[in-house]
Amino acid sequence: MNEHRALDRSRALAIEDWFRANARDLPWRAARSAYAGLVSESMLQQTQVARVVERFTQFMARFPTVHDLAAADEQEVLAIWQGLGYYRRARHLHQAAKAIVEEHDGVIPADINALRALPGVGRYTAGAIASIIYHRPEPIVDGNVYRVLARLDAQNKPASDAEAQRWGWSRASELVQLARDPGAFNEGMMELGATICTPRAPACSDCPVRAGCRAHADGRADVIPPPKQRAAVEAR
Ligand code: SF4
C-alpha cells in the first residue's frame, strides 16, 4: 500500500471509529431500514436535522411501511409533510414508494442505478441508502462532505465549481472503498462536517483526522474551501 493510500485508509478508519463513538441519536438511525433511510434522506434534502426529527416520527407512525405509503392518498402525504416545505420532495417520495411496490415487490433496491431510477432519488440519496443500509462502498458528497474532503487535501476550489465537484466525488469514492463499513464512514463524514468541521471556526482540536489534515497543518482550515466567486462587475 503506497503512502497516499495508507493515509487515506487511516483517515477512513478514524472517521468510522469516531462516528461510532459520537453518532447523534437520531430516529432513522435506530430504525435501520431501507424505507426509513429513504424517508429520512428525502426529508433531509434542504431541511435541517432538528426540523426533520419530529416530522419523521409522525410520518413513520402514519406510513410505517413502503406499502402504506404507496397506497396513501397524495393529499394525506402532503398534509403530514407540512412544515418541511419543498413539497416536490413529498410527491417524489410518494411516487418512489409506488414504483418500489410495483417494480421491486416492495423491496427498496440496493443497486445504485436502480435506486437512481426512482423518482426524486439523486446521486447523494442513492449513495446514502446503498452505503448506510446495504453497506455498499458507494460515495456521497454534499456541502458538509465536500468541505471535509477539501480541507483534508487543501483543495482550494469552491464547492460550486464543477471540476471541484468531480474531484469531490472521486475522492469520496476512493476513501469509502477503504472503509471497513462504508455506511459508518459516509455517516461519519456527514456528521464531522455538521458538528466539527463546520464552515466557520472548525473544532480541529476535537477532530479524529487532524493529524493528516493539510488545511489544519497550513493554518488555513477556516478559509478552505473558498466561497463561491461572484461574477466580476465591470467598472465604468
Ligand atoms: Fe476539518 Fe480541522 Fe478536522 Fe481538518 S482538522 S478535517 S479542518 S476539523
Coordinates of C-alpha atoms and ligand atoms in Angstrom, one line a residue:
M1 CA 0.0 0.0 0.0
N2 CA 1.6 3.3 -1.0
E3 CA 1.9 6.2 1.3
H4 CA -1.1 8.2 0.0
R5 CA -3.4 5.2 0.1
A6 CA -2.2 4.3 3.6
L7 CA -3.0 7.9 4.7
D8 CA -6.5 7.6 3.2
R9 CA -7.0 4.2 4.8
S10 CA -6.1 5.6 8.3
R11 CA -8.5 8.6 7.6
A12 CA -11.4 6.3 6.6
L13 CA -10.9 4.1 9.7
A14 CA -10.5 7.1 12.1
I15 CA -13.8 8.7 10.8
E16 CA -15.7 5.4 11.1
D17 CA -14.5 4.9 14.7
W18 CA -15.2 8.5 15.6
F19 CA -18.7 8.2 14.2
R20 CA -19.5 5.0 16.2
A21 CA -18.4 6.8 19.4
N22 CA -20.1 10.1 18.6
A23 CA -23.2 9.5 16.5
R24 CA -26.1 11.6 17.4
D25 CA -29.1 9.7 18.5
L26 CA -31.5 10.2 15.5
P27 CA -34.7 8.2 15.0
W28 CA -33.9 6.9 11.5
R29 CA -30.6 5.6 12.7
A30 CA -32.5 3.5 15.3
A31 CA -34.9 2.3 12.6
R32 CA -32.1 0.9 10.4
S33 CA -34.4 0.0 7.5
A34 CA -34.1 0.9 3.8
Y35 CA -37.6 2.5 4.0
A36 CA -36.6 4.7 7.0
G37 CA -33.5 5.6 5.1
L38 CA -35.4 6.6 2.0
V39 CA -37.9 8.7 4.0
S40 CA -35.2 10.5 6.1
E41 CA -32.9 11.2 3.2
S42 CA -35.9 12.7 1.3
M43 CA -36.7 14.9 4.3
L44 CA -33.1 15.9 4.9
Q45 CA -32.7 17.4 1.4
Q46 CA -32.7 21.1 2.1
T47 CA -34.1 20.8 5.7
Q48 CA -32.2 20.8 8.9
V49 CA -31.9 17.7 11.1
A50 CA -33.7 19.2 14.1
R51 CA -36.8 20.0 12.0
V52 CA -36.8 16.6 10.4
V53 CA -36.7 14.6 13.6
E54 CA -40.2 15.4 14.7
R55 CA -41.8 15.1 11.3
F56 CA -40.0 11.9 10.5
T57 CA -41.5 10.2 13.6
Q58 CA -45.0 11.4 12.7
F59 CA -44.6 10.3 9.1
M60 CA -43.4 6.8 10.1
A61 CA -46.3 6.4 12.6
R62 CA -48.8 7.2 9.8
F63 CA -47.0 5.3 7.0
P64 CA -45.0 2.6 8.7
T65 CA -44.1 0.6 5.6
V66 CA -43.5 1.4 1.9
H67 CA -46.8 -0.4 1.1
D68 CA -48.7 2.0 3.4
L69 CA -47.1 5.0 1.7
A70 CA -47.7 3.6 -1.8
A71 CA -51.4 3.1 -1.0
A72 CA -51.9 6.5 0.6
D73 CA -53.7 9.5 -0.9
E74 CA -51.4 12.2 -2.1
Q75 CA -53.2 14.9 -0.1
E76 CA -52.6 13.0 3.1
V77 CA -48.9 12.6 2.3
L78 CA -48.6 16.3 1.7
A79 CA -50.5 17.1 4.9
I80 CA -48.1 15.1 7.0
W81 CA -45.2 16.7 5.2
Q82 CA -46.4 20.2 6.2
G83 CA -43.7 22.3 7.8
L84 CA -40.9 20.8 5.8
G85 CA -41.5 22.8 2.7
Y86 CA -40.3 21.8 -0.8
Y87 CA -43.4 19.7 -1.4
R88 CA -42.0 18.3 -4.6
R89 CA -39.9 16.0 -2.4
A90 CA -43.1 14.6 -0.8
R91 CA -44.6 13.9 -4.2
H92 CA -41.4 12.2 -5.4
L93 CA -41.2 10.1 -2.2
H94 CA -44.8 9.0 -2.8
Q95 CA -44.1 8.1 -6.4
A96 CA -41.0 6.3 -5.4
A97 CA -43.0 4.2 -2.9
K98 CA -45.4 3.3 -5.7
A99 CA -42.5 2.3 -8.0
I100 CA -40.9 0.2 -5.3
V101 CA -44.1 -1.7 -4.7
E102 CA -44.9 -2.1 -8.4
E103 CA -41.5 -2.7 -9.8
H104 CA -39.4 -4.2 -6.9
D105 CA -42.0 -6.2 -5.0
G106 CA -41.9 -3.7 -2.2
V107 CA -38.2 -4.1 -1.6
I108 CA -36.0 -1.0 -1.8
P109 CA -33.2 -1.9 -4.3
A110 CA -29.6 -1.9 -3.2
D111 CA -28.2 -1.3 -6.6
I112 CA -27.1 2.3 -7.2
N113 CA -28.6 2.5 -10.7
A114 CA -31.9 1.0 -9.6
L115 CA -32.0 3.5 -6.7
R116 CA -31.3 6.4 -9.0
A117 CA -34.1 5.4 -11.4
L118 CA -36.6 6.0 -8.5
P119 CA -38.4 9.4 -8.7
G120 CA -36.6 12.1 -6.7
V121 CA -33.6 9.9 -5.8
G122 CA -30.4 11.6 -6.9
R123 CA -26.8 10.6 -6.6
Y124 CA -26.5 11.6 -3.0
T125 CA -29.6 9.9 -1.7
A126 CA -28.8 6.7 -3.7
G127 CA -25.3 6.6 -2.3
A128 CA -26.6 7.2 1.2
I129 CA -29.1 4.3 1.0
A130 CA -26.7 1.9 -0.8
S131 CA -23.9 2.5 1.8
I132 CA -25.8 3.1 5.1
I133 CA -28.5 0.4 4.6
Y134 CA -26.8 -2.1 2.3
H135 CA -23.1 -1.4 3.2
R136 CA -22.0 -0.9 -0.4
P137 CA -18.9 1.2 -1.0
E138 CA -20.8 4.0 -2.8
P139 CA -19.7 7.6 -2.2
I140 CA -21.8 10.6 -1.1
V141 CA -21.0 14.2 -1.4
D142 CA -23.0 17.2 -0.1
G143 CA -21.8 20.6 1.2
N144 CA -20.6 19.2 4.5
V145 CA -18.7 16.2 3.0
Y146 CA -17.1 18.4 0.3
R147 CA -15.8 20.8 3.0
V148 CA -14.2 18.0 5.0
L149 CA -12.6 16.5 1.8
A150 CA -11.4 19.9 0.6
R151 CA -9.8 20.7 3.9
L152 CA -8.1 17.2 4.3
D153 CA -6.4 17.7 0.9
A154 CA -6.2 21.6 1.0
Q155 CA -8.3 21.7 -2.2
N156 CA -8.8 25.3 -2.8
K157 CA -11.8 25.4 -5.1
P158 CA -15.4 26.4 -4.1
A159 CA -17.9 23.6 -3.8
S160 CA -19.9 25.2 -6.6
D161 CA -17.1 24.6 -9.1
A162 CA -17.9 21.7 -11.5
E163 CA -14.4 20.4 -11.5
A164 CA -14.2 20.6 -7.7
Q165 CA -17.5 18.5 -7.6
R166 CA -15.9 15.9 -9.9
W167 CA -12.8 15.9 -7.7
G168 CA -15.0 15.6 -4.5
W169 CA -17.0 12.6 -5.8
S170 CA -13.8 10.9 -6.9
R171 CA -12.0 11.4 -3.6
A172 CA -15.2 10.3 -1.7
S173 CA -15.2 7.2 -3.8
E174 CA -11.5 6.4 -3.1
L175 CA -12.0 6.8 0.6
V176 CA -15.2 4.9 1.0
Q177 CA -13.7 1.9 -0.7
L178 CA -11.0 1.8 2.0
A179 CA -13.5 1.8 4.9
R180 CA -14.5 -1.3 6.9
D181 CA -18.1 -0.2 6.9
P182 CA -19.0 2.2 4.0
G183 CA -22.1 3.4 5.8
A184 CA -20.4 4.3 9.0
F185 CA -17.7 6.1 7.0
N186 CA -20.2 8.1 5.0
E187 CA -22.3 9.0 8.0
G188 CA -19.1 9.9 9.8
M189 CA -18.2 12.4 7.0
M190 CA -21.6 14.0 7.2
E191 CA -21.5 14.2 11.0
L192 CA -18.0 15.5 11.0
G193 CA -18.9 18.3 8.6
A194 CA -22.1 19.1 10.5
T195 CA -20.6 19.2 14.0
I196 CA -16.8 19.6 14.0
C197 CA -15.5 20.6 10.6
T198 CA -18.0 23.5 10.4
P199 CA -17.9 26.3 7.8
R200 CA -16.6 28.8 10.3
A201 CA -14.3 28.1 13.3
P202 CA -13.9 24.3 12.9
A203 CA -13.1 22.5 16.1
C204 CA -9.9 20.9 14.8
S205 CA -8.7 20.0 18.3
D206 CA -11.6 17.6 18.5
C207 CA -11.2 16.2 15.0
P208 CA -10.3 12.5 14.5
V209 CA -8.3 13.2 11.3
R210 CA -6.5 16.4 12.2
A211 CA -3.1 14.6 12.1
G212 CA -3.4 14.1 8.3
C213 CA -5.3 17.3 7.5
R214 CA -3.4 19.6 5.2
A215 CA -5.6 22.7 5.8
H216 CA -5.1 22.4 9.5
A217 CA -1.4 21.9 9.1
D218 CA -1.3 25.0 6.9
G219 CA -3.4 27.1 9.3
R220 CA -6.0 27.5 6.6
A221 CA -8.9 25.4 7.9
D222 CA -11.3 28.3 8.1
V223 CA -10.6 29.7 4.6
I224 CA -10.9 26.4 2.7
P225 CA -13.0 25.9 0.7
P226 CA -13.3 29.4 -0.6
P227 CA -16.8 30.8 -1.1
K228 CA -18.5 30.8 -4.5
Q229 CA -16.9 33.5 -6.6
R230 CA -19.2 36.3 -7.7
A231 CA -19.2 37.3 -11.3
A232 CA -16.9 40.3 -11.7
V233 CA -18.6 43.6 -12.1
E234 CA -17.2 45.6 -14.9
A235 CA -16.0 49.1 -13.7
R236 CA -17.3 52.0 -15.7
Ligands
SF4_1 FE1 -11.8 19.9 9.4 FE2 -10.0 20.8 11.2 FE3 -10.6 18.2 11.0 FE4 -9.2 19.3 9.1 S1 -8.5 19.1 11.2 S2 -10.9 17.9 8.8 S3 -10.1 21.4 9.1 S4 -12.0 19.9 11.6

